[in-house]
Amino acid sequence: MSDSFWFTEGGLERPEVHELLQAHLDHMAANSPPESRHVLDLDGLRQPDIDFWTLWKQQQLAGCVALKHWDHTYGELKSMKTANAFVRQGVARYLLDQVIAECRERGYQCLKLETGSMAYFAPARQLYQNHGFVYCEPFGHYREDPNNVFMSLKL
């Protein structure tokens, strides 16, 4: 990413972030059945076990990402979303790299995630595989679901 981007913790109070997160919720509603959706809303992202970051280019929101702390061994990638104006510009890759670095700094042994199994989610799954994630069993409160896949990156 060029120097004109800046990454910062927080931002849940900003209207631009609300709009991006609503778009994320809308996309999940259009592409996943209700029982298979595990996307967090604003209240979910404000929980004490969640850290949230945003990426900006000048005053324009480029994307966001969250990390859920499960225990001292692993975290879960949550709510990673690129703003439409920044799709295919490396934003998702940058956000993922930042979260992986944070997990390493915390001493986690792995980073896990849940995403959809449908075609809509194929680009996300490919991004994760390109970063070394492998498919794994459900973790935490998740259960087997044909609409979801689970992935893990050993750190």
CSV table of N, CA and C in Angstrom, one decimal:
chain,number,residue,atom,x,y,z
A,1,MET,N,0.9,-1.2,0.0
A,1,MET,CA,0.0,0.0,0.0
A,1,MET,C,0.9,1.2,0.0
A,2,SER,N,0.4,2.2,-0.7
A,2,SER,CA,1.2,3.5,-0.7
A,2,SER,C,1.1,4.2,0.6
A,3,ASP,N,2.0,5.2,0.7
A,3,ASP,CA,2.0,6.0,2.0
A,3,ASP,C,0.8,6.8,2.2
A,4,SER,N,-0.1,7.0,1.2
A,4,SER,CA,-1.3,7.8,1.3
A,4,SER,C,-2.4,7.1,2.1
A,5,PHE,N,-2.2,5.8,2.5
A,5,PHE,CA,-3.1,5.1,3.3
A,5,PHE,C,-2.7,5.1,4.7
A,6,TRP,N,-3.6,5.2,5.6
A,6,TRP,CA,-3.3,5.0,7.0
A,6,TRP,C,-4.3,4.1,7.7
A,7,PHE,N,-3.7,3.3,8.6
A,7,PHE,CA,-4.4,2.2,9.3
A,7,PHE,C,-4.5,2.7,10.8
A,8,THR,N,-5.7,2.6,11.3
A,8,THR,CA,-5.9,3.0,12.7
A,8,THR,C,-6.9,2.2,13.5
A,9,GLU,N,-6.7,2.1,14.8
A,9,GLU,CA,-7.7,1.3,15.6
A,9,GLU,C,-8.9,2.2,15.8
A,10,GLY,N,-10.0,1.5,15.9
A,10,GLY,CA,-11.3,2.2,16.2
A,10,GLY,C,-12.0,2.7,14.9
A,11,GLY,N,-12.9,3.6,15.2
A,11,GLY,CA,-13.7,4.2,14.1
A,11,GLY,C,-15.2,3.8,14.0
A,12,LEU,N,-15.6,3.0,15.0
A,12,LEU,CA,-17.0,2.5,15.0
A,12,LEU,C,-18.0,3.7,15.2
A,13,GLU,N,-17.5,4.8,15.6
A,13,GLU,CA,-18.4,5.9,15.8
A,13,GLU,C,-18.6,6.8,14.5
A,14,ARG,N,-17.9,6.5,13.5
A,14,ARG,CA,-17.9,7.3,12.2
A,14,ARG,C,-19.0,6.8,11.3
A,15,PRO,N,-19.7,7.7,10.7
A,15,PRO,CA,-20.8,7.4,9.8
A,15,PRO,C,-20.3,6.6,8.5
A,16,GLU,N,-19.1,6.8,8.1
A,16,GLU,CA,-18.6,6.1,6.9
A,16,GLU,C,-18.4,4.6,7.2
A,17,VAL,N,-18.0,4.4,8.5
A,17,VAL,CA,-17.8,3.0,8.9
A,17,VAL,C,-19.2,2.3,9.1
A,18,HIS,N,-20.2,3.0,9.6
A,18,HIS,CA,-21.5,2.5,9.7
A,18,HIS,C,-22.0,2.1,8.4
A,19,GLU,N,-21.8,2.9,7.3
A,19,GLU,CA,-22.3,2.6,6.0
A,19,GLU,C,-21.6,1.4,5.4
A,20,LEU,N,-20.3,1.3,5.6
A,20,LEU,CA,-19.5,0.1,5.1
A,20,LEU,C,-20.0,-1.2,5.8
A,21,LEU,N,-20.2,-1.1,7.1
A,21,LEU,CA,-20.6,-2.3,7.9
A,21,LEU,C,-22.1,-2.6,7.5
A,22,GLN,N,-22.9,-1.7,7.2
A,22,GLN,CA,-24.3,-2.0,6.8
A,22,GLN,C,-24.2,-2.7,5.4
A,23,ALA,N,-23.4,-2.2,4.5
A,23,ALA,CA,-23.2,-2.8,3.2
A,23,ALA,C,-22.7,-4.3,3.4
A,24,HIS,N,-21.8,-4.5,4.3
A,24,HIS,CA,-21.4,-5.8,4.7
A,24,HIS,C,-22.5,-6.7,5.1
A,25,LEU,N,-23.3,-6.2,6.0
A,25,LEU,CA,-24.5,-7.0,6.5
A,25,LEU,C,-25.4,-7.3,5.4
A,26,ASP,N,-25.7,-6.3,4.5
A,26,ASP,CA,-26.6,-6.5,3.4
A,26,ASP,C,-26.1,-7.5,2.4
A,27,HIS,N,-24.7,-7.5,2.2
A,27,HIS,CA,-24.2,-8.6,1.3
A,27,HIS,C,-24.3,-10.0,1.9
A,28,MET,N,-24.1,-10.0,3.2
A,28,MET,CA,-24.2,-11.3,3.9
A,28,MET,C,-25.7,-11.8,3.8
A,29,ALA,N,-26.6,-10.9,4.0
A,29,ALA,CA,-28.0,-11.2,3.9
A,29,ALA,C,-28.4,-11.7,2.5
A,30,ALA,N,-27.8,-11.1,1.5
A,30,ALA,CA,-28.1,-11.5,0.1
A,30,ALA,C,-27.5,-12.8,-0.3
A,31,ASN,N,-26.4,-13.2,0.4
A,31,ASN,CA,-25.7,-14.4,0.0
A,31,ASN,C,-25.6,-15.6,1.0
A,32,SER,N,-26.2,-15.4,2.1
A,32,SER,CA,-26.2,-16.5,3.1
A,32,SER,C,-27.5,-16.6,3.8
A,33,PRO,N,-28.0,-17.8,4.1
A,33,PRO,CA,-29.2,-18.0,4.8
A,33,PRO,C,-29.0,-17.5,6.2
A,34,PRO,N,-30.1,-17.0,6.9
A,34,PRO,CA,-30.0,-16.4,8.2
A,34,PRO,C,-29.3,-17.4,9.2
A,35,GLU,N,-29.5,-18.6,9.2
A,35,GLU,CA,-28.9,-19.6,10.2
A,35,GLU,C,-27.4,-19.8,10.0
A,36,SER,N,-26.9,-19.3,8.8
A,36,SER,CA,-25.5,-19.5,8.5
A,36,SER,C,-24.7,-18.2,8.6
A,37,ARG,N,-25.3,-17.1,9.0
A,37,ARG,CA,-24.7,-15.8,9.0
A,37,ARG,C,-24.1,-15.6,10.4
A,38,HIS,N,-22.8,-15.3,10.4
A,38,HIS,CA,-22.1,-15.0,11.7
A,38,HIS,C,-21.4,-13.6,11.7
A,39,VAL,N,-21.9,-12.8,10.8
A,39,VAL,CA,-21.4,-11.4,10.7
A,39,VAL,C,-21.8,-10.6,11.9
A,40,LEU,N,-20.9,-9.7,12.4
A,40,LEU,CA,-21.2,-8.9,13.6
A,40,LEU,C,-21.7,-7.6,13.2
A,41,ASP,N,-22.7,-7.1,13.9
A,41,ASP,CA,-23.3,-5.8,13.7
A,41,ASP,C,-22.5,-4.8,14.6
A,42,LEU,N,-22.8,-3.6,14.7
A,42,LEU,CA,-22.1,-2.6,15.5
A,42,LEU,C,-22.0,-3.0,16.9
A,43,ASP,N,-23.1,-3.5,17.5
A,43,ASP,CA,-23.1,-3.9,18.9
A,43,ASP,C,-22.1,-5.0,19.1
A,44,GLY,N,-22.1,-6.0,18.2
A,44,GLY,CA,-21.2,-7.1,18.3
A,44,GLY,C,-19.7,-6.7,18.2
A,45,LEU,N,-19.5,-5.7,17.4
A,45,LEU,CA,-18.1,-5.2,17.2
A,45,LEU,C,-17.6,-4.4,18.4
A,46,ARG,N,-18.6,-3.9,19.2
A,46,ARG,CA,-18.2,-3.1,20.4
A,46,ARG,C,-17.9,-4.0,21.7
A,47,GLN,N,-17.9,-5.3,21.5
A,47,GLN,CA,-17.7,-6.1,22.7
A,47,GLN,C,-16.2,-6.1,23.1
A,48,PRO,N,-16.0,-6.3,24.4
A,48,PRO,CA,-14.6,-6.1,24.9
A,48,PRO,C,-13.6,-7.1,24.3
A,49,ASP,N,-14.1,-8.2,23.8
A,49,ASP,CA,-13.1,-9.2,23.2
A,49,ASP,C,-12.9,-9.0,21.7
A,50,ILE,N,-13.3,-7.8,21.2
A,50,ILE,CA,-13.2,-7.5,19.8
A,50,ILE,C,-12.3,-6.2,19.6
A,51,ASP,N,-11.3,-6.3,18.8
A,51,ASP,CA,-10.5,-5.1,18.4
A,51,ASP,C,-10.9,-4.8,16.9
A,52,PHE,N,-11.1,-3.5,16.6
A,52,PHE,CA,-11.5,-3.1,15.3
A,52,PHE,C,-10.6,-2.1,14.7
A,53,TRP,N,-10.3,-2.2,13.4
A,53,TRP,CA,-9.4,-1.2,12.8
A,53,TRP,C,-10.0,-0.8,11.4
A,54,THR,N,-9.6,0.4,11.0
A,54,THR,CA,-10.1,0.9,9.7
A,54,THR,C,-8.8,1.3,8.9
A,55,LEU,N,-9.0,1.3,7.6
A,55,LEU,CA,-7.9,1.8,6.7
A,55,LEU,C,-8.5,2.9,5.9
A,56,TRP,N,-7.8,4.0,5.8
A,56,TRP,CA,-8.2,5.2,5.1
A,56,TRP,C,-7.2,5.7,4.1
A,57,LYS,N,-7.7,6.3,3.0
A,57,LYS,CA,-6.9,7.0,2.1
A,57,LYS,C,-7.4,8.4,2.1
A,58,GLN,N,-6.5,9.3,2.5
A,58,GLN,CA,-7.0,10.7,2.8
A,58,GLN,C,-8.2,10.6,3.7
A,59,GLN,N,-9.3,11.1,3.4
A,59,GLN,CA,-10.5,11.1,4.2
A,59,GLN,C,-11.5,10.0,3.8
A,60,GLN,N,-11.1,9.1,2.9
A,60,GLN,CA,-12.0,8.1,2.4
A,60,GLN,C,-11.7,6.8,3.0
A,61,LEU,N,-12.8,6.1,3.5
A,61,LEU,CA,-12.6,4.8,4.1
A,61,LEU,C,-12.4,3.8,3.0
A,62,ALA,N,-11.3,3.0,3.2
A,62,ALA,CA,-10.9,2.0,2.2
A,62,ALA,C,-11.4,0.6,2.7
A,63,GLY,N,-11.4,0.4,4.0
A,63,GLY,CA,-11.8,-0.9,4.5
A,63,GLY,C,-11.8,-1.0,6.0
A,64,CYS,N,-12.2,-2.2,6.5
A,64,CYS,CA,-12.2,-2.4,7.9
A,64,CYS,C,-11.9,-3.9,8.2
A,65,VAL,N,-11.6,-4.1,9.4
A,65,VAL,CA,-11.3,-5.5,9.9
A,65,VAL,C,-11.4,-5.6,11.4
A,66,ALA,N,-11.8,-6.7,11.9
A,66,ALA,CA,-11.9,-6.9,13.3
A,66,ALA,C,-11.2,-8.2,13.7
A,67,LEU,N,-10.8,-8.3,15.0
A,67,LEU,CA,-10.1,-9.5,15.5
A,67,LEU,C,-10.8,-9.8,16.8
A,68,LYS,N,-11.3,-11.0,16.9
A,68,LYS,CA,-12.0,-11.5,18.1
A,68,LYS,C,-10.9,-12.3,18.9
A,69,HIS,N,-10.8,-12.0,20.2
A,69,HIS,CA,-9.9,-12.8,21.1
A,69,HIS,C,-10.6,-13.9,21.7
A,70,TRP,N,-10.2,-15.2,21.4
A,70,TRP,CA,-10.8,-16.4,22.0
A,70,TRP,C,-10.1,-16.8,23.3
A,71,ASP,N,-8.8,-16.9,23.2
A,71,ASP,CA,-8.0,-17.3,24.4
A,71,ASP,C,-6.6,-16.9,24.0
A,72,HIS,N,-5.7,-17.3,24.9
A,72,HIS,CA,-4.3,-16.9,24.7
A,72,HIS,C,-3.6,-17.6,23.5
A,73,THR,N,-4.3,-18.6,22.9
A,73,THR,CA,-3.7,-19.3,21.8
A,73,THR,C,-4.2,-18.9,20.4
A,74,TYR,N,-5.4,-18.3,20.3
A,74,TYR,CA,-5.8,-17.9,19.0
A,74,TYR,C,-6.9,-16.8,19.0
A,75,GLY,N,-6.9,-16.1,17.8
A,75,GLY,CA,-7.9,-15.1,17.6
A,75,GLY,C,-8.7,-15.5,16.3
A,76,GLU,N,-9.8,-14.8,16.1
A,76,GLU,CA,-10.6,-15.0,14.9
A,76,GLU,C,-10.8,-13.7,14.1
A,77,LEU,N,-10.5,-13.9,12.8
A,77,LEU,CA,-10.7,-12.8,11.9
A,77,LEU,C,-12.2,-12.5,11.7
A,78,LYS,N,-12.7,-11.3,11.8
A,78,LYS,CA,-14.1,-10.9,11.7
A,78,LYS,C,-14.2,-9.6,10.9
A,79,SER,N,-15.3,-9.5,10.2
A,79,SER,CA,-15.8,-8.2,9.6
A,79,SER,C,-14.8,-7.6,8.7
A,80,MET,N,-14.0,-8.3,7.9
A,80,MET,CA,-13.1,-7.8,7.0
A,80,MET,C,-13.9,-7.4,5.7
A,81,LYS,N,-13.9,-6.1,5.4
A,81,LYS,CA,-14.6,-5.6,4.3
A,81,LYS,C,-13.9,-4.4,3.6
A,82,THR,N,-13.8,-4.5,2.3
A,82,THR,CA,-13.2,-3.4,1.5
A,82,THR,C,-14.3,-2.6,0.9
A,83,ALA,N,-14.2,-1.3,1.0
A,83,ALA,CA,-15.1,-0.3,0.4
A,83,ALA,C,-15.1,-0.5,-1.2
A,84,ASN,N,-16.3,-0.4,-1.8
A,84,ASN,CA,-16.4,-0.6,-3.2
A,84,ASN,C,-15.4,0.2,-4.1
A,85,ALA,N,-15.1,1.4,-3.7
A,85,ALA,CA,-14.1,2.3,-4.4
A,85,ALA,C,-12.7,1.7,-4.4
A,86,PHE,N,-12.4,0.8,-3.5
A,86,PHE,CA,-11.1,0.3,-3.3
A,86,PHE,C,-10.9,-1.2,-3.6
A,87,VAL,N,-11.9,-1.8,-4.2
A,87,VAL,CA,-11.9,-3.2,-4.5
A,87,VAL,C,-10.8,-3.5,-5.6
A,88,ARG,N,-10.0,-4.5,-5.4
A,88,ARG,CA,-8.9,-5.0,-6.3
A,88,ARG,C,-7.7,-4.0,-6.3
A,89,GLN,N,-7.6,-3.3,-5.1
A,89,GLN,CA,-6.4,-2.4,-5.0
A,89,GLN,C,-5.5,-2.9,-3.8
A,90,GLY,N,-5.7,-4.1,-3.3
A,90,GLY,CA,-4.8,-4.7,-2.3
A,90,GLY,C,-5.3,-4.4,-0.9
A,91,VAL,N,-6.4,-3.8,-0.7
A,91,VAL,CA,-6.9,-3.4,0.6
A,91,VAL,C,-7.1,-4.6,1.5
A,92,ALA,N,-7.8,-5.6,1.0
A,92,ALA,CA,-8.1,-6.9,1.8
A,92,ALA,C,-6.7,-7.5,2.2
A,93,ARG,N,-5.8,-7.6,1.3
A,93,ARG,CA,-4.5,-8.2,1.5
A,93,ARG,C,-3.8,-7.4,2.7
A,94,TYR,N,-3.8,-6.1,2.6
A,94,TYR,CA,-3.2,-5.3,3.6
A,94,TYR,C,-3.9,-5.5,4.9
A,95,LEU,N,-5.2,-5.4,5.0
A,95,LEU,CA,-5.9,-5.6,6.2
A,95,LEU,C,-5.6,-7.0,6.9
A,96,LEU,N,-5.5,-8.0,6.0
A,96,LEU,CA,-5.2,-9.3,6.5
A,96,LEU,C,-3.8,-9.4,7.1
A,97,ASP,N,-2.9,-8.8,6.4
A,97,ASP,CA,-1.5,-8.7,6.8
A,97,ASP,C,-1.4,-8.1,8.2
A,98,GLN,N,-2.1,-7.0,8.4
A,98,GLN,CA,-2.1,-6.3,9.6
A,98,GLN,C,-2.6,-7.1,10.8
A,99,VAL,N,-3.7,-7.8,10.5
A,99,VAL,CA,-4.3,-8.7,11.6
A,99,VAL,C,-3.3,-9.8,11.9
A,100,ILE,N,-2.7,-10.4,10.9
A,100,ILE,CA,-1.7,-11.5,11.1
A,100,ILE,C,-0.6,-11.0,12.0
A,101,ALA,N,-0.1,-9.8,11.7
A,101,ALA,CA,1.0,-9.2,12.4
A,101,ALA,C,0.6,-9.0,13.9
A,102,GLU,N,-0.6,-8.5,14.1
A,102,GLU,CA,-1.2,-8.3,15.4
A,102,GLU,C,-1.2,-9.6,16.2
A,103,CYS,N,-1.7,-10.7,15.5
A,103,CYS,CA,-1.8,-12.0,16.2
A,103,CYS,C,-0.4,-12.5,16.6
A,104,ARG,N,0.6,-12.3,15.7
A,104,ARG,CA,1.9,-12.7,16.1
A,104,ARG,C,2.5,-12.0,17.3
A,105,GLU,N,2.2,-10.6,17.3
A,105,GLU,CA,2.6,-9.8,18.4
A,105,GLU,C,2.0,-10.3,19.7
A,106,ARG,N,0.7,-10.7,19.7
A,106,ARG,CA,0.0,-11.2,20.9
A,106,ARG,C,0.5,-12.6,21.3
A,107,GLY,N,1.2,-13.2,20.4
A,107,GLY,CA,1.7,-14.6,20.7
A,107,GLY,C,0.7,-15.7,20.5
A,108,TYR,N,-0.3,-15.4,19.6
A,108,TYR,CA,-1.2,-16.4,19.3
A,108,TYR,C,-0.5,-17.5,18.5
A,109,GLN,N,-1.0,-18.7,18.6
A,109,GLN,CA,-0.5,-19.8,17.8
A,109,GLN,C,-1.2,-19.9,16.5
A,110,CYS,N,-2.4,-19.4,16.4
A,110,CYS,CA,-3.1,-19.4,15.1
A,110,CYS,C,-4.1,-18.4,15.0
A,111,LEU,N,-4.6,-18.1,13.8
A,111,LEU,CA,-5.6,-17.2,13.4
A,111,LEU,C,-6.7,-18.0,12.7
A,112,LYS,N,-7.9,-18.0,13.1
A,112,LYS,CA,-9.0,-18.7,12.5
A,112,LYS,C,-10.0,-17.8,11.9
A,113,LEU,N,-10.9,-18.4,11.1
A,113,LEU,CA,-11.9,-17.6,10.5
A,113,LEU,C,-13.1,-18.6,10.0
A,114,GLU,N,-14.2,-18.0,9.8
A,114,GLU,CA,-15.4,-18.6,9.2
A,114,GLU,C,-15.8,-17.8,8.1
A,115,THR,N,-16.1,-18.4,7.0
A,115,THR,CA,-16.6,-17.7,5.8
A,115,THR,C,-17.6,-18.6,5.1
A,116,GLY,N,-18.2,-18.0,4.1
A,116,GLY,CA,-19.2,-18.8,3.3
A,116,GLY,C,-18.6,-19.8,2.4
A,117,SER,N,-19.4,-20.8,2.1
A,117,SER,CA,-18.9,-21.8,1.1
A,117,SER,C,-19.4,-21.6,-0.3
A,118,MET,N,-20.3,-20.6,-0.5
A,118,MET,CA,-20.9,-20.3,-1.8
A,118,MET,C,-19.9,-19.6,-2.7
A,119,ALA,N,-20.3,-19.6,-4.0
A,119,ALA,CA,-19.4,-18.9,-5.0
A,119,ALA,C,-19.1,-17.5,-4.7
A,120,TYR,N,-20.0,-16.8,-4.1
A,120,TYR,CA,-19.8,-15.3,-3.7
A,120,TYR,C,-18.6,-15.2,-2.9
A,121,PHE,N,-18.3,-16.1,-2.0
A,121,PHE,CA,-17.1,-16.0,-1.1
A,121,PHE,C,-15.8,-16.6,-1.7
A,122,ALA,N,-15.8,-17.1,-2.9
A,122,ALA,CA,-14.6,-17.7,-3.5
A,122,ALA,C,-13.4,-16.8,-3.5
A,123,PRO,N,-13.6,-15.5,-3.8
A,123,PRO,CA,-12.4,-14.6,-3.8
A,123,PRO,C,-11.8,-14.5,-2.4
A,124,ALA,N,-12.7,-14.4,-1.4
A,124,ALA,CA,-12.2,-14.3,0.0
A,124,ALA,C,-11.4,-15.6,0.4
A,125,ARG,N,-12.0,-16.8,0.0
A,125,ARG,CA,-11.3,-18.0,0.3
A,125,ARG,C,-10.0,-18.1,-0.4
A,126,GLN,N,-9.9,-17.6,-1.6
A,126,GLN,CA,-8.6,-17.6,-2.3
A,126,GLN,C,-7.6,-16.7,-1.7
A,127,LEU,N,-8.0,-15.6,-1.2
A,127,LEU,CA,-7.1,-14.7,-0.5
A,127,LEU,C,-6.6,-15.4,0.7
A,128,TYR,N,-7.4,-16.0,1.5
A,128,TYR,CA,-7.0,-16.7,2.7
A,128,TYR,C,-6.0,-17.8,2.4
A,129,GLN,N,-6.3,-18.6,1.4
A,129,GLN,CA,-5.4,-19.7,1.0
A,129,GLN,C,-4.1,-19.1,0.5
A,130,ASN,N,-4.1,-18.0,-0.2
A,130,ASN,CA,-2.8,-17.4,-0.7
A,130,ASN,C,-2.0,-16.9,0.5
A,131,HIS,N,-2.6,-16.7,1.7
A,131,HIS,CA,-1.9,-16.3,2.9
A,131,HIS,C,-1.5,-17.5,3.7
A,132,GLY,N,-1.8,-18.7,3.3
A,132,GLY,CA,-1.4,-19.9,4.0
A,132,GLY,C,-2.5,-20.5,4.9
A,133,PHE,N,-3.7,-20.0,4.9
A,133,PHE,CA,-4.8,-20.6,5.6
A,133,PHE,C,-5.1,-22.0,5.0
A,134,VAL,N,-5.5,-22.9,5.9
A,134,VAL,CA,-6.0,-24.2,5.4
A,134,VAL,C,-7.3,-24.5,6.1
A,135,TYR,N,-8.1,-25.3,5.4
A,135,TYR,CA,-9.4,-25.6,6.0
A,135,TYR,C,-9.3,-26.4,7.3
A,136,CYS,N,-10.2,-26.2,8.2
A,136,CYS,CA,-10.2,-26.9,9.5
A,136,CYS,C,-11.6,-27.1,10.0
A,137,GLU,N,-11.7,-27.8,11.1
A,137,GLU,CA,-13.0,-28.1,11.7
A,137,GLU,C,-13.6,-26.8,12.3
A,138,PRO,N,-14.9,-26.8,12.6
A,138,PRO,CA,-15.4,-25.6,13.3
A,138,PRO,C,-14.8,-25.4,14.6
A,139,PHE,N,-14.8,-24.2,15.1
A,139,PHE,CA,-14.1,-23.9,16.4
A,139,PHE,C,-15.1,-23.0,17.2
A,140,GLY,N,-14.7,-22.8,18.4
A,140,GLY,CA,-15.5,-21.9,19.3
A,140,GLY,C,-17.0,-22.4,19.3
A,141,HIS,N,-17.9,-21.5,19.1
A,141,HIS,CA,-19.3,-21.8,19.1
A,141,HIS,C,-19.9,-22.3,17.8
A,142,TYR,N,-19.0,-22.3,16.7
A,142,TYR,CA,-19.5,-22.7,15.4
A,142,TYR,C,-19.8,-24.2,15.3
A,143,ARG,N,-20.7,-24.6,14.4
A,143,ARG,CA,-21.0,-26.0,14.2
A,143,ARG,C,-21.0,-26.3,12.7
A,144,GLU,N,-20.9,-27.5,12.3
A,144,GLU,CA,-20.9,-27.9,10.9
A,144,GLU,C,-22.1,-27.3,10.2
A,145,ASP,N,-21.8,-26.8,9.0
A,145,ASP,CA,-22.9,-26.1,8.2
A,145,ASP,C,-22.5,-26.1,6.8
A,146,PRO,N,-23.3,-26.7,5.9
A,146,PRO,CA,-22.9,-26.7,4.5
A,146,PRO,C,-22.7,-25.4,3.8
A,147,ASN,N,-23.2,-24.3,4.5
A,147,ASN,CA,-23.0,-23.0,3.9
A,147,ASN,C,-21.8,-22.2,4.4
A,148,ASN,N,-21.0,-22.9,5.3
A,148,ASN,CA,-19.8,-22.2,5.9
A,148,ASN,C,-18.6,-23.1,5.8
A,149,VAL,N,-17.5,-22.5,5.7
A,149,VAL,CA,-16.2,-23.2,5.8
A,149,VAL,C,-15.4,-22.5,6.9
A,150,PHE,N,-14.4,-23.3,7.5
A,150,PHE,CA,-13.6,-22.8,8.5
A,150,PHE,C,-12.2,-22.9,8.1
A,151,MET,N,-11.3,-21.9,8.4
A,151,MET,CA,-10.0,-21.9,8.0
A,151,MET,C,-9.1,-21.5,9.2
A,152,SER,N,-7.8,-21.9,9.1
A,152,SER,CA,-6.9,-21.6,10.2
A,152,SER,C,-5.5,-21.4,9.6
A,153,LEU,N,-4.8,-20.4,10.2
A,153,LEU,CA,-3.4,-20.1,9.8
A,153,LEU,C,-2.6,-20.4,11.0
A,154,LYS,N,-1.6,-21.3,10.9
A,154,LYS,CA,-0.7,-21.6,12.0
A,154,LYS,C,0.3,-20.4,12.0
A,155,LEU,N,0.5,-19.8,13.2
A,155,LEU,CA,1.5,-18.7,13.3
A,155,LEU,C,2.7,-19.3,14.0
